[in-house]
PDB file of C-alpha atoms in Angstrom:
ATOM      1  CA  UNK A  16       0.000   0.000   0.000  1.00  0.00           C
ATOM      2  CA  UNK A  17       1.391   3.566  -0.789  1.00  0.00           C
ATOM      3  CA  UNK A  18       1.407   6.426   1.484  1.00  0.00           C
ATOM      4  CA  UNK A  19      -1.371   7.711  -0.461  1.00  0.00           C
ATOM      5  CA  UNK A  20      -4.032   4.791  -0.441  1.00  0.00           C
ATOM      6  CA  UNK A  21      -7.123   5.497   1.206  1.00  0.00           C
ATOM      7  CA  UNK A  22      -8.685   3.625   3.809  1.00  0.00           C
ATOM      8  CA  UNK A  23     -12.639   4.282   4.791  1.00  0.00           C
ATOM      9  CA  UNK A  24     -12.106   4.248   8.770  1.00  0.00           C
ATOM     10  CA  UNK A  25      -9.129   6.624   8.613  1.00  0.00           C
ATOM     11  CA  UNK A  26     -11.156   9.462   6.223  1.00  0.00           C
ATOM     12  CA  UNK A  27     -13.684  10.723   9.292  1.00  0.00           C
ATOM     13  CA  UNK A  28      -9.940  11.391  11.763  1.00  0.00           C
ATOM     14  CA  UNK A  29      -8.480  12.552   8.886  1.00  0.00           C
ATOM     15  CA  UNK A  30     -11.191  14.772   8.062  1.00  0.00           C
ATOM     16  CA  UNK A  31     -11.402  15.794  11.467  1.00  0.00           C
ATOM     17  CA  UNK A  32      -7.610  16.246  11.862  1.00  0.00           C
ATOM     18  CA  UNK A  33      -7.631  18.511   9.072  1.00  0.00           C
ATOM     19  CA  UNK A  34     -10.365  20.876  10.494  1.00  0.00           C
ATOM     20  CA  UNK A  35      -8.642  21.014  13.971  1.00  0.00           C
ATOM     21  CA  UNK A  36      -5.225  22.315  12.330  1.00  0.00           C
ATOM     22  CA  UNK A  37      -7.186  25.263  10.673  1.00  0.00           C
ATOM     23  CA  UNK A  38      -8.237  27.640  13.797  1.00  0.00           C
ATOM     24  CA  UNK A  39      -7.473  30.205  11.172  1.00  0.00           C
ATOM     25  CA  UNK A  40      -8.270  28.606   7.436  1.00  0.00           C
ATOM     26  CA  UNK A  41      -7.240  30.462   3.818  1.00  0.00           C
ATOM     27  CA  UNK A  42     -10.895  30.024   3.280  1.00  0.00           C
ATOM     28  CA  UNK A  43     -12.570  31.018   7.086  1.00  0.00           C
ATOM     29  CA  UNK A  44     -12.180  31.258  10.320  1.00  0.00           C
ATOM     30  CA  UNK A  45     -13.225  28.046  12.525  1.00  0.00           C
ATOM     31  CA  UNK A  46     -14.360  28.912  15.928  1.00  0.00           C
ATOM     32  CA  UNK A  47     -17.635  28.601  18.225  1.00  0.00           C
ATOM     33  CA  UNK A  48     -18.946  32.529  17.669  1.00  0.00           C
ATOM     34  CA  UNK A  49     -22.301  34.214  17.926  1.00  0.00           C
ATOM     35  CA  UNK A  50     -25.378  33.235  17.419  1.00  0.00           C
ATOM     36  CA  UNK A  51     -26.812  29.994  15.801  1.00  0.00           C
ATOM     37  CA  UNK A  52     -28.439  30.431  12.059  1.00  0.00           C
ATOM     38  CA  UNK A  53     -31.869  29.035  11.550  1.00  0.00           C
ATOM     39  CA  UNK A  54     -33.232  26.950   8.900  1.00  0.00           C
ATOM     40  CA  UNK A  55     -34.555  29.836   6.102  1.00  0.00           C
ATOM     41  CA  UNK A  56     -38.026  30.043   5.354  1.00  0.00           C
ATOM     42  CA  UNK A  57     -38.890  29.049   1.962  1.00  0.00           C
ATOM     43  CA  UNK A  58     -41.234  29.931  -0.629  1.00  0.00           C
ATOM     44  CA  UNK A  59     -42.359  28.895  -4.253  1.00  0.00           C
ATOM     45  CA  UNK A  60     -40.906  32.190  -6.665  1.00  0.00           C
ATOM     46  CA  UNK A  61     -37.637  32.403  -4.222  1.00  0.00           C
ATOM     47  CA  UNK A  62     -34.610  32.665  -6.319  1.00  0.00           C
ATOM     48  CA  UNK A  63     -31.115  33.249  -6.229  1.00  0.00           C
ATOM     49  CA  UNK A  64     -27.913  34.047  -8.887  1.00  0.00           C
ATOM     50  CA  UNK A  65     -24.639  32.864  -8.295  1.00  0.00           C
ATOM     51  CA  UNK A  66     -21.682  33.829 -10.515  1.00  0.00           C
ATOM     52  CA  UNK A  67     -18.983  31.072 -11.154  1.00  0.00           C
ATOM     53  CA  UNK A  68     -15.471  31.364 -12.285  1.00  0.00           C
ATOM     54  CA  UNK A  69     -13.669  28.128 -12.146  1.00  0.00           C
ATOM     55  CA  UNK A  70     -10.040  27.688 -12.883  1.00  0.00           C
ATOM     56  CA  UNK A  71      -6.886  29.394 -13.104  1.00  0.00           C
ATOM     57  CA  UNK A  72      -5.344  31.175 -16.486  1.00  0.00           C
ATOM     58  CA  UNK A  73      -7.733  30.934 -18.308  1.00  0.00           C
ATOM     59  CA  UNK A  74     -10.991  30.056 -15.667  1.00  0.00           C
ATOM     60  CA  UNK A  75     -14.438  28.463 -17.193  1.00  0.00           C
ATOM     61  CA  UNK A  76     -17.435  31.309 -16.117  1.00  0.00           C
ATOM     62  CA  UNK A  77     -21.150  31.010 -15.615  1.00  0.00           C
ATOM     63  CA  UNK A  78     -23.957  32.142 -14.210  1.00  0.00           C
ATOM     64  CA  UNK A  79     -26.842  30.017 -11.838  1.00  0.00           C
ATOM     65  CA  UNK A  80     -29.729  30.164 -11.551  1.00  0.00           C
ATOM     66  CA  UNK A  81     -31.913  28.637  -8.912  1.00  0.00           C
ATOM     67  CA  UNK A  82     -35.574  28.993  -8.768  1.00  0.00           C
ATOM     68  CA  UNK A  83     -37.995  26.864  -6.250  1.00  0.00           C
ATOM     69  CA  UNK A  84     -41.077  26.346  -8.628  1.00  0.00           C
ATOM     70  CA  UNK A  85     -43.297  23.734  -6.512  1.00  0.00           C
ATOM     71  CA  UNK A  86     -43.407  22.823  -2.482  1.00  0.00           C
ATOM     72  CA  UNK A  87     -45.399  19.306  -1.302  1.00  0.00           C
ATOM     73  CA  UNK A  88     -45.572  16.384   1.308  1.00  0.00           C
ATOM     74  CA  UNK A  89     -42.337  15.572  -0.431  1.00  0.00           C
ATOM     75  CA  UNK A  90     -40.548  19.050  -0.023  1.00  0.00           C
ATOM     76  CA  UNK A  91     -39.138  21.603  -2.459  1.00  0.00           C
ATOM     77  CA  UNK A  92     -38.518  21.254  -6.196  1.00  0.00           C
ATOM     78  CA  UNK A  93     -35.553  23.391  -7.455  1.00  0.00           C
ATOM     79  CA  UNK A  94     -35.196  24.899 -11.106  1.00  0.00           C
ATOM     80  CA  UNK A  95     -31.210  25.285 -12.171  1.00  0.00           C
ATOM     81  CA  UNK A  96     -30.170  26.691 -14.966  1.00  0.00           C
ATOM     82  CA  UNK A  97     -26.513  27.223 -15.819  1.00  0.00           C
ATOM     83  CA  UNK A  98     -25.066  29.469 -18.730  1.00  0.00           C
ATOM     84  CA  UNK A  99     -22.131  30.555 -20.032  1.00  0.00           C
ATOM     85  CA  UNK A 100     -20.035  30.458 -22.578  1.00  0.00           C
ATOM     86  CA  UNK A 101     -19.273  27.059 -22.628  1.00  0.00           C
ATOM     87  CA  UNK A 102     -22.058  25.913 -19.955  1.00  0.00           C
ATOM     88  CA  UNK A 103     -25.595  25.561 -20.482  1.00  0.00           C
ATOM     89  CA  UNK A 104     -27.093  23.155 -18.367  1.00  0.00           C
ATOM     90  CA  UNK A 105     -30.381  23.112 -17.109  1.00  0.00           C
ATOM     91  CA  UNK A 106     -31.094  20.311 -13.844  1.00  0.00           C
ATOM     92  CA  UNK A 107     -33.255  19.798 -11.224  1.00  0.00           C
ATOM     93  CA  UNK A 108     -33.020  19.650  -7.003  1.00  0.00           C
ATOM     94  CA  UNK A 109     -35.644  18.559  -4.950  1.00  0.00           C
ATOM     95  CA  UNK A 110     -35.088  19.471  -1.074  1.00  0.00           C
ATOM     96  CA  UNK A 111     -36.293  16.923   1.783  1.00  0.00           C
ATOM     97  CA  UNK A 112     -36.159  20.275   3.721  1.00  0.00           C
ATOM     98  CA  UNK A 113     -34.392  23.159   3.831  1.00  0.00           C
ATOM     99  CA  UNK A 114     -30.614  22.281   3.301  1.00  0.00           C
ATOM    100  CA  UNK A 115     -31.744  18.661   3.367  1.00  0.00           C
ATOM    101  CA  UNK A 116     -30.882  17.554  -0.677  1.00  0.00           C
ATOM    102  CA  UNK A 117     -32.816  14.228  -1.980  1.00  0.00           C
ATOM    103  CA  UNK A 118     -31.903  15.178  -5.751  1.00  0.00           C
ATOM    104  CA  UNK A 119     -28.988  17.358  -6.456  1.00  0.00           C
ATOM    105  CA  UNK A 120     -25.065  18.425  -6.707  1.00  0.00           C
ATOM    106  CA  UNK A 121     -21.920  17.595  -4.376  1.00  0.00           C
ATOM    107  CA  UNK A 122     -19.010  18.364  -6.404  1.00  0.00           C
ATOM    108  CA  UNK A 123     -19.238  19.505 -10.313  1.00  0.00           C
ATOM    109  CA  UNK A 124     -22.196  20.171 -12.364  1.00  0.00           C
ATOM    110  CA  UNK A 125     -23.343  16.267 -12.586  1.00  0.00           C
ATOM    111  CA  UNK A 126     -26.885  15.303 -10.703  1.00  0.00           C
ATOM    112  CA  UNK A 127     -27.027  12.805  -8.240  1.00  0.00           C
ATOM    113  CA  UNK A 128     -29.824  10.828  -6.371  1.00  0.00           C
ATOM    114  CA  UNK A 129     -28.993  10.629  -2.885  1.00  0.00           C
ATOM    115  CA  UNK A 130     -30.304   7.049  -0.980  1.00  0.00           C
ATOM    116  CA  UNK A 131     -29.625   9.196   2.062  1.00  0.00           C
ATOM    117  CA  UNK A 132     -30.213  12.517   1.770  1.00  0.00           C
ATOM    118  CA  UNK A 133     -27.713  14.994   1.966  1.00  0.00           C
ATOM    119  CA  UNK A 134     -27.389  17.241   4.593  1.00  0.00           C
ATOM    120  CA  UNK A 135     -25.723  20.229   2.780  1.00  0.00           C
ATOM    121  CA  UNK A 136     -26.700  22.513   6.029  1.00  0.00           C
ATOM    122  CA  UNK A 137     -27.837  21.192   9.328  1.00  0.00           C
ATOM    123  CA  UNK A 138     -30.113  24.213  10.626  1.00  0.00           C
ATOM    124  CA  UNK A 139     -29.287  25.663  12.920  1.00  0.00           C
ATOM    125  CA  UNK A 140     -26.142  26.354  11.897  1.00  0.00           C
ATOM    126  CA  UNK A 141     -24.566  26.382  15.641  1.00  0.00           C
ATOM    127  CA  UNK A 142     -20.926  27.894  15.502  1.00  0.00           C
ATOM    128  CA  UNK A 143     -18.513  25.006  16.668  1.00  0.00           C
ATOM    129  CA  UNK A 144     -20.782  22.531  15.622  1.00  0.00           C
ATOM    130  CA  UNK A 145     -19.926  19.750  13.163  1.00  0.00           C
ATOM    131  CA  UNK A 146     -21.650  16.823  11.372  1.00  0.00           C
ATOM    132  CA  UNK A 147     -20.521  13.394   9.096  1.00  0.00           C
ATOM    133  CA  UNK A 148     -22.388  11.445   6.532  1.00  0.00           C
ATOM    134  CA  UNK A 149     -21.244   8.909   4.324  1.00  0.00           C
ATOM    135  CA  UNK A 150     -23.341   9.481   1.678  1.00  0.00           C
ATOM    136  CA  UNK A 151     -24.854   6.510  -0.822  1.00  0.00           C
ATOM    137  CA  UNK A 152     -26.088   8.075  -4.035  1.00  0.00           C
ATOM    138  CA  UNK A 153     -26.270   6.939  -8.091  1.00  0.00           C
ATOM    139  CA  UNK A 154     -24.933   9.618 -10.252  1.00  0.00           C
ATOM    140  CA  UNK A 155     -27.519  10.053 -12.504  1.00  0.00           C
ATOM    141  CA  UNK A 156     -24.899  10.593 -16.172  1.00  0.00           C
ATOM    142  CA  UNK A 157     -23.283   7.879 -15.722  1.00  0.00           C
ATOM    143  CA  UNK A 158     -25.936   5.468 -13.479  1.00  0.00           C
ATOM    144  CA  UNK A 159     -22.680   4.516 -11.164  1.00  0.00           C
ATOM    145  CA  UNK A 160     -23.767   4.209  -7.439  1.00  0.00           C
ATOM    146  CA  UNK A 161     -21.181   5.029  -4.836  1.00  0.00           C
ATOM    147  CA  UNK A 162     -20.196   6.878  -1.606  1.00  0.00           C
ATOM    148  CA  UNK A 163     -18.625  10.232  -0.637  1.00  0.00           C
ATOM    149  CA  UNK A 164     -17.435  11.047   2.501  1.00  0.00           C
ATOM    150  CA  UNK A 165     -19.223  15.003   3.573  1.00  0.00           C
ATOM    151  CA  UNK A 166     -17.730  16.555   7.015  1.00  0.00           C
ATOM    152  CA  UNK A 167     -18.792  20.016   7.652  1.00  0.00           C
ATOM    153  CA  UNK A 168     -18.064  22.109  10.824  1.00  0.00           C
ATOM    154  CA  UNK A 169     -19.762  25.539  11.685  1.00  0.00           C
ATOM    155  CA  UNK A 170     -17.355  28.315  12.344  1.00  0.00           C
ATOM    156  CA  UNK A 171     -17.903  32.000  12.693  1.00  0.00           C
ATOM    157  CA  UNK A 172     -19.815  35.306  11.609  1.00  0.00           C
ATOM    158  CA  UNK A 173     -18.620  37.756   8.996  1.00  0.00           C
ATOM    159  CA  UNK A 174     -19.750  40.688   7.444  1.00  0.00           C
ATOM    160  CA  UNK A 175     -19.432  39.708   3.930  1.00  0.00           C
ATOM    161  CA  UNK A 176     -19.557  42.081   0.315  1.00  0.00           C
ATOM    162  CA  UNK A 177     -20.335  40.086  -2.566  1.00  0.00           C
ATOM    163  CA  UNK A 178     -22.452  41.761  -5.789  1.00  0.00           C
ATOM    164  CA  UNK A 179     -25.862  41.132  -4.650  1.00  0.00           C
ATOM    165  CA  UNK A 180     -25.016  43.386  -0.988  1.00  0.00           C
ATOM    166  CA  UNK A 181     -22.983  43.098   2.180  1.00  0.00           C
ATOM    167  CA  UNK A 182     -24.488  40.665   4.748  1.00  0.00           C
ATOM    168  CA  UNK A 183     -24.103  39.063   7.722  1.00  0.00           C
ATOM    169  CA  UNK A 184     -22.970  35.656   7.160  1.00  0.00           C
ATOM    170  CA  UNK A 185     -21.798  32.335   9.142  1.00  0.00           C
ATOM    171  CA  UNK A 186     -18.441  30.245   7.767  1.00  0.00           C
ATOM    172  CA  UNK A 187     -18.929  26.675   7.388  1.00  0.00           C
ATOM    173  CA  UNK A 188     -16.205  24.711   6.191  1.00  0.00           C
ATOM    174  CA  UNK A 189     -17.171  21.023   3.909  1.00  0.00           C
ATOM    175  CA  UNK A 190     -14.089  18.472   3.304  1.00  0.00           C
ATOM    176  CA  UNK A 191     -15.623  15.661   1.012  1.00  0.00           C
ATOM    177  CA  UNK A 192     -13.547  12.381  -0.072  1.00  0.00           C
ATOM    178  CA  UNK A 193     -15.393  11.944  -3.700  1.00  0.00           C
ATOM    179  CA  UNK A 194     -16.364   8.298  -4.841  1.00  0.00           C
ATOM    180  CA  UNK A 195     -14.531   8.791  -7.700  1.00  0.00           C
ATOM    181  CA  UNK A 196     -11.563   6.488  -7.628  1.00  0.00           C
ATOM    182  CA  UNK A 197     -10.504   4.767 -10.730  1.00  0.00           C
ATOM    183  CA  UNK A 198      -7.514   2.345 -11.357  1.00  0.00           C
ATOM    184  CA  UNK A 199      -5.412   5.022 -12.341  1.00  0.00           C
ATOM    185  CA  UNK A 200      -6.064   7.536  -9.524  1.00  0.00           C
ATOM    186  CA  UNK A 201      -7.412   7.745  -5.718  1.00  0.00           C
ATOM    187  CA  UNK A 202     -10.283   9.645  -4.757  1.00  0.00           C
ATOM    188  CA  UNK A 203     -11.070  13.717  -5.357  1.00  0.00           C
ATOM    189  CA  UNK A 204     -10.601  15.206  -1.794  1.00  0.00           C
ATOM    190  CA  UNK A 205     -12.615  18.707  -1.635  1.00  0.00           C
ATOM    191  CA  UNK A 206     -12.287  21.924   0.733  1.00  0.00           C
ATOM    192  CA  UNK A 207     -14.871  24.374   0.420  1.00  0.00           C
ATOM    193  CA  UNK A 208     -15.510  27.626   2.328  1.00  0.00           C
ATOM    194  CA  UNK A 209     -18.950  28.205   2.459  1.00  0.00           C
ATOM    195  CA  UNK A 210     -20.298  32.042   3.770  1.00  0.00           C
ATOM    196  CA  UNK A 211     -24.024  31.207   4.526  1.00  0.00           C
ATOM    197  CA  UNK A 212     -26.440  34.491   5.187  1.00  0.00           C
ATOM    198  CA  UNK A 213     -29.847  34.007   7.050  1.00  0.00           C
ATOM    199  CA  UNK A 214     -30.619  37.522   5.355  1.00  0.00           C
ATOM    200  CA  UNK A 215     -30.726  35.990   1.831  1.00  0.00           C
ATOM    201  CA  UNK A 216     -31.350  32.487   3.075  1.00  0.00           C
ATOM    202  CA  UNK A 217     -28.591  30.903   1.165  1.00  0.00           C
ATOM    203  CA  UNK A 218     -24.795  31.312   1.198  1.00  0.00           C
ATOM    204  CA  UNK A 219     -23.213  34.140  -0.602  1.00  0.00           C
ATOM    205  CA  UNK A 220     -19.921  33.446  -1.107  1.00  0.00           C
ATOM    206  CA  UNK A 221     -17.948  29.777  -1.514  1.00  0.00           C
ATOM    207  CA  UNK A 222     -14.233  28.772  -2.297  1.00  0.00           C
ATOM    208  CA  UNK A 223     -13.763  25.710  -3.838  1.00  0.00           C
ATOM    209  CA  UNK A 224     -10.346  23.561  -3.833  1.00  0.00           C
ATOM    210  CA  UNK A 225     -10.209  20.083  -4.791  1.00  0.00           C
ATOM    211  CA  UNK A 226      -7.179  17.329  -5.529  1.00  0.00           C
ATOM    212  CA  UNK A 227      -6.534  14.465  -6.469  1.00  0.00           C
ATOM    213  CA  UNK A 228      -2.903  12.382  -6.511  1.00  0.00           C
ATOM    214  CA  UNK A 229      -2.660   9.307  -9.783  1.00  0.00           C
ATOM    215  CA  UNK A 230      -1.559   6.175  -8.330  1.00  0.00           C
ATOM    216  CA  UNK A 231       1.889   4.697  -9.045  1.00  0.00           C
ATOM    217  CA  UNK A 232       4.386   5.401  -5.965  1.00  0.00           C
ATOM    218  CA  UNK A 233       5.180   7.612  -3.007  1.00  0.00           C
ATOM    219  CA  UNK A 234       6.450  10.257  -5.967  1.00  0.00           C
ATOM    220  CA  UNK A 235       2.670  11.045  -7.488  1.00  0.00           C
ATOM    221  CA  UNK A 236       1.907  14.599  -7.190  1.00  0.00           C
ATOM    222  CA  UNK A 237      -1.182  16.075  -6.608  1.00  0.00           C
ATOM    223  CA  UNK A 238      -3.084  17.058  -9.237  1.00  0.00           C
ATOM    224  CA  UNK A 239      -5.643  20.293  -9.005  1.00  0.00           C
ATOM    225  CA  UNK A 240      -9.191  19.295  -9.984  1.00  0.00           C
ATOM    226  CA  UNK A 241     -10.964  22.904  -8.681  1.00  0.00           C
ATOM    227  CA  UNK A 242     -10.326  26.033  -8.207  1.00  0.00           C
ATOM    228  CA  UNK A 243     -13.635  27.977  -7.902  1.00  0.00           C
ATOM    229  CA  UNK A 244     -15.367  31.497  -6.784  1.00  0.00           C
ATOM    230  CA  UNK A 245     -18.829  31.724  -6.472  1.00  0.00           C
ATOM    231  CA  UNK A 246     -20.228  34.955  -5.469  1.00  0.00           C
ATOM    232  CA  UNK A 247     -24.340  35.780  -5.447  1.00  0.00           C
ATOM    233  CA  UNK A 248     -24.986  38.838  -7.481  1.00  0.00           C
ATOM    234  CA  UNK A 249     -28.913  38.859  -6.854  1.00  0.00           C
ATOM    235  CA  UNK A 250     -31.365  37.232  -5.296  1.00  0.00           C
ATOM    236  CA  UNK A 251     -35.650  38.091  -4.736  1.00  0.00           C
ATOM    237  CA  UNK A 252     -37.291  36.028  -2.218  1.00  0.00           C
ATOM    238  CA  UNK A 253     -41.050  35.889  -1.808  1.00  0.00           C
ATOM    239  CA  UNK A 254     -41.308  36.041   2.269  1.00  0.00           C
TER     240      UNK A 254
END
């Protein structure tokens, strides 16, 4: 076994390990602040903008759109639509509950059905608090079932600028092992910064990293899979 092979009981500690090291992160600050966030309160006709800019010399840029257009006994239905100009994608989420995803994202663009359902926020968002999942899903392009690791722990508040306003806004930091190990590589391992905002009841501002090292010896180097900015430049919601 190389240094680098991954082992399933060793990815929650290392996770974890990871988290502890960063009392001050690139992307945050981790750290048992203020005030919990509550759950937002949703309505059919709320929708939000992101702007995207993923990559480095010469970055991929879009815009996304999410709309909720329908609320039942089985939760929230979610309109996406992605463009840019290479992108142009239009996809669907459904929502168990607020931050609760049964049909949706984790790392890229793809859709996935999760057998569990993610718990992208776990409201409220208590500063210092932290949750795990191993997550069972079936990525809907390519019908391959698997399971990502998602740790998440709740850090501080920040008065955050972004295009759509300044606001108020609580750091939560996501490290994700991706299910996508192939013969020739180990899994994706993620590190997003996530800025979430009660006032516009979705996070305004996230930093995406993400790596992954090819197998073949202690000497493989890591290779950079993201490198993304997303900002929200507007937003209208109906309550």
């Amino acid at each position: 076994m190389t240094r680098f092979e991954p082992r399933r009981r060793d990815v929650v500690g290392g996770l974890a390990a990871l988290l502890a090291g960063c009392a001050t992160s690139p992307l945050g600050i981790i750290g048992a602040e203020g005030p919990p966030a509550p759950a937002p309160d949703l309505a059919v006709g709320d929708r939000w903008t992101w702007h995207f800019v993923d990559g480095f010399r010469l970055p991929v840029v879009w815009d996304e759109t999410h709309e909720i257009v329908a609320h039942g006994a089985d939760g929230w239905t979610v309109k996406v639509v992605a463009k840019g100009p290479t992108i142009d994608v239009v996809r669907t989420e459904t929502w168990a509950a607020p931050g609760v995803v049964r049909t949706g994202t984790a790392m890229d663009l793809e859709t996935r059905s999760f057998i569990t359902p993610l718990e992208r926020y776990k409201f409220p968002l208590t500063p210092g608090s932290t949750w795990n999942q191993f997550v069972d899903n079936v990525n809907e392009a390519t019908k391959k079932r698997g399971t990502f690791n998602y740790f998440a722990r709740v850090g501080s508040w920040k008065s955050i600028t972004v295009p759509a306003g300044t606001f108020d806004a609580l750091f939560v930091n996501v490290l994700m092992r991706m299910d996508d190990e192939e013969f020739w590589r180990w899994p994706t391992d993620c590190n997003y910064g996530i800025w979430y905002a009660p006032a516009a009841g979705a996070m305004v501002r996230e930093d995406k990293e993400a790596q992954y090292y090819e197998k073949g010896g202690i000497d493989a180097v890591a290779v950079r899979a993201q490198h993304s900015t997303v900002e929200l430049v507007s937003y209208s919601r109906k309550r």
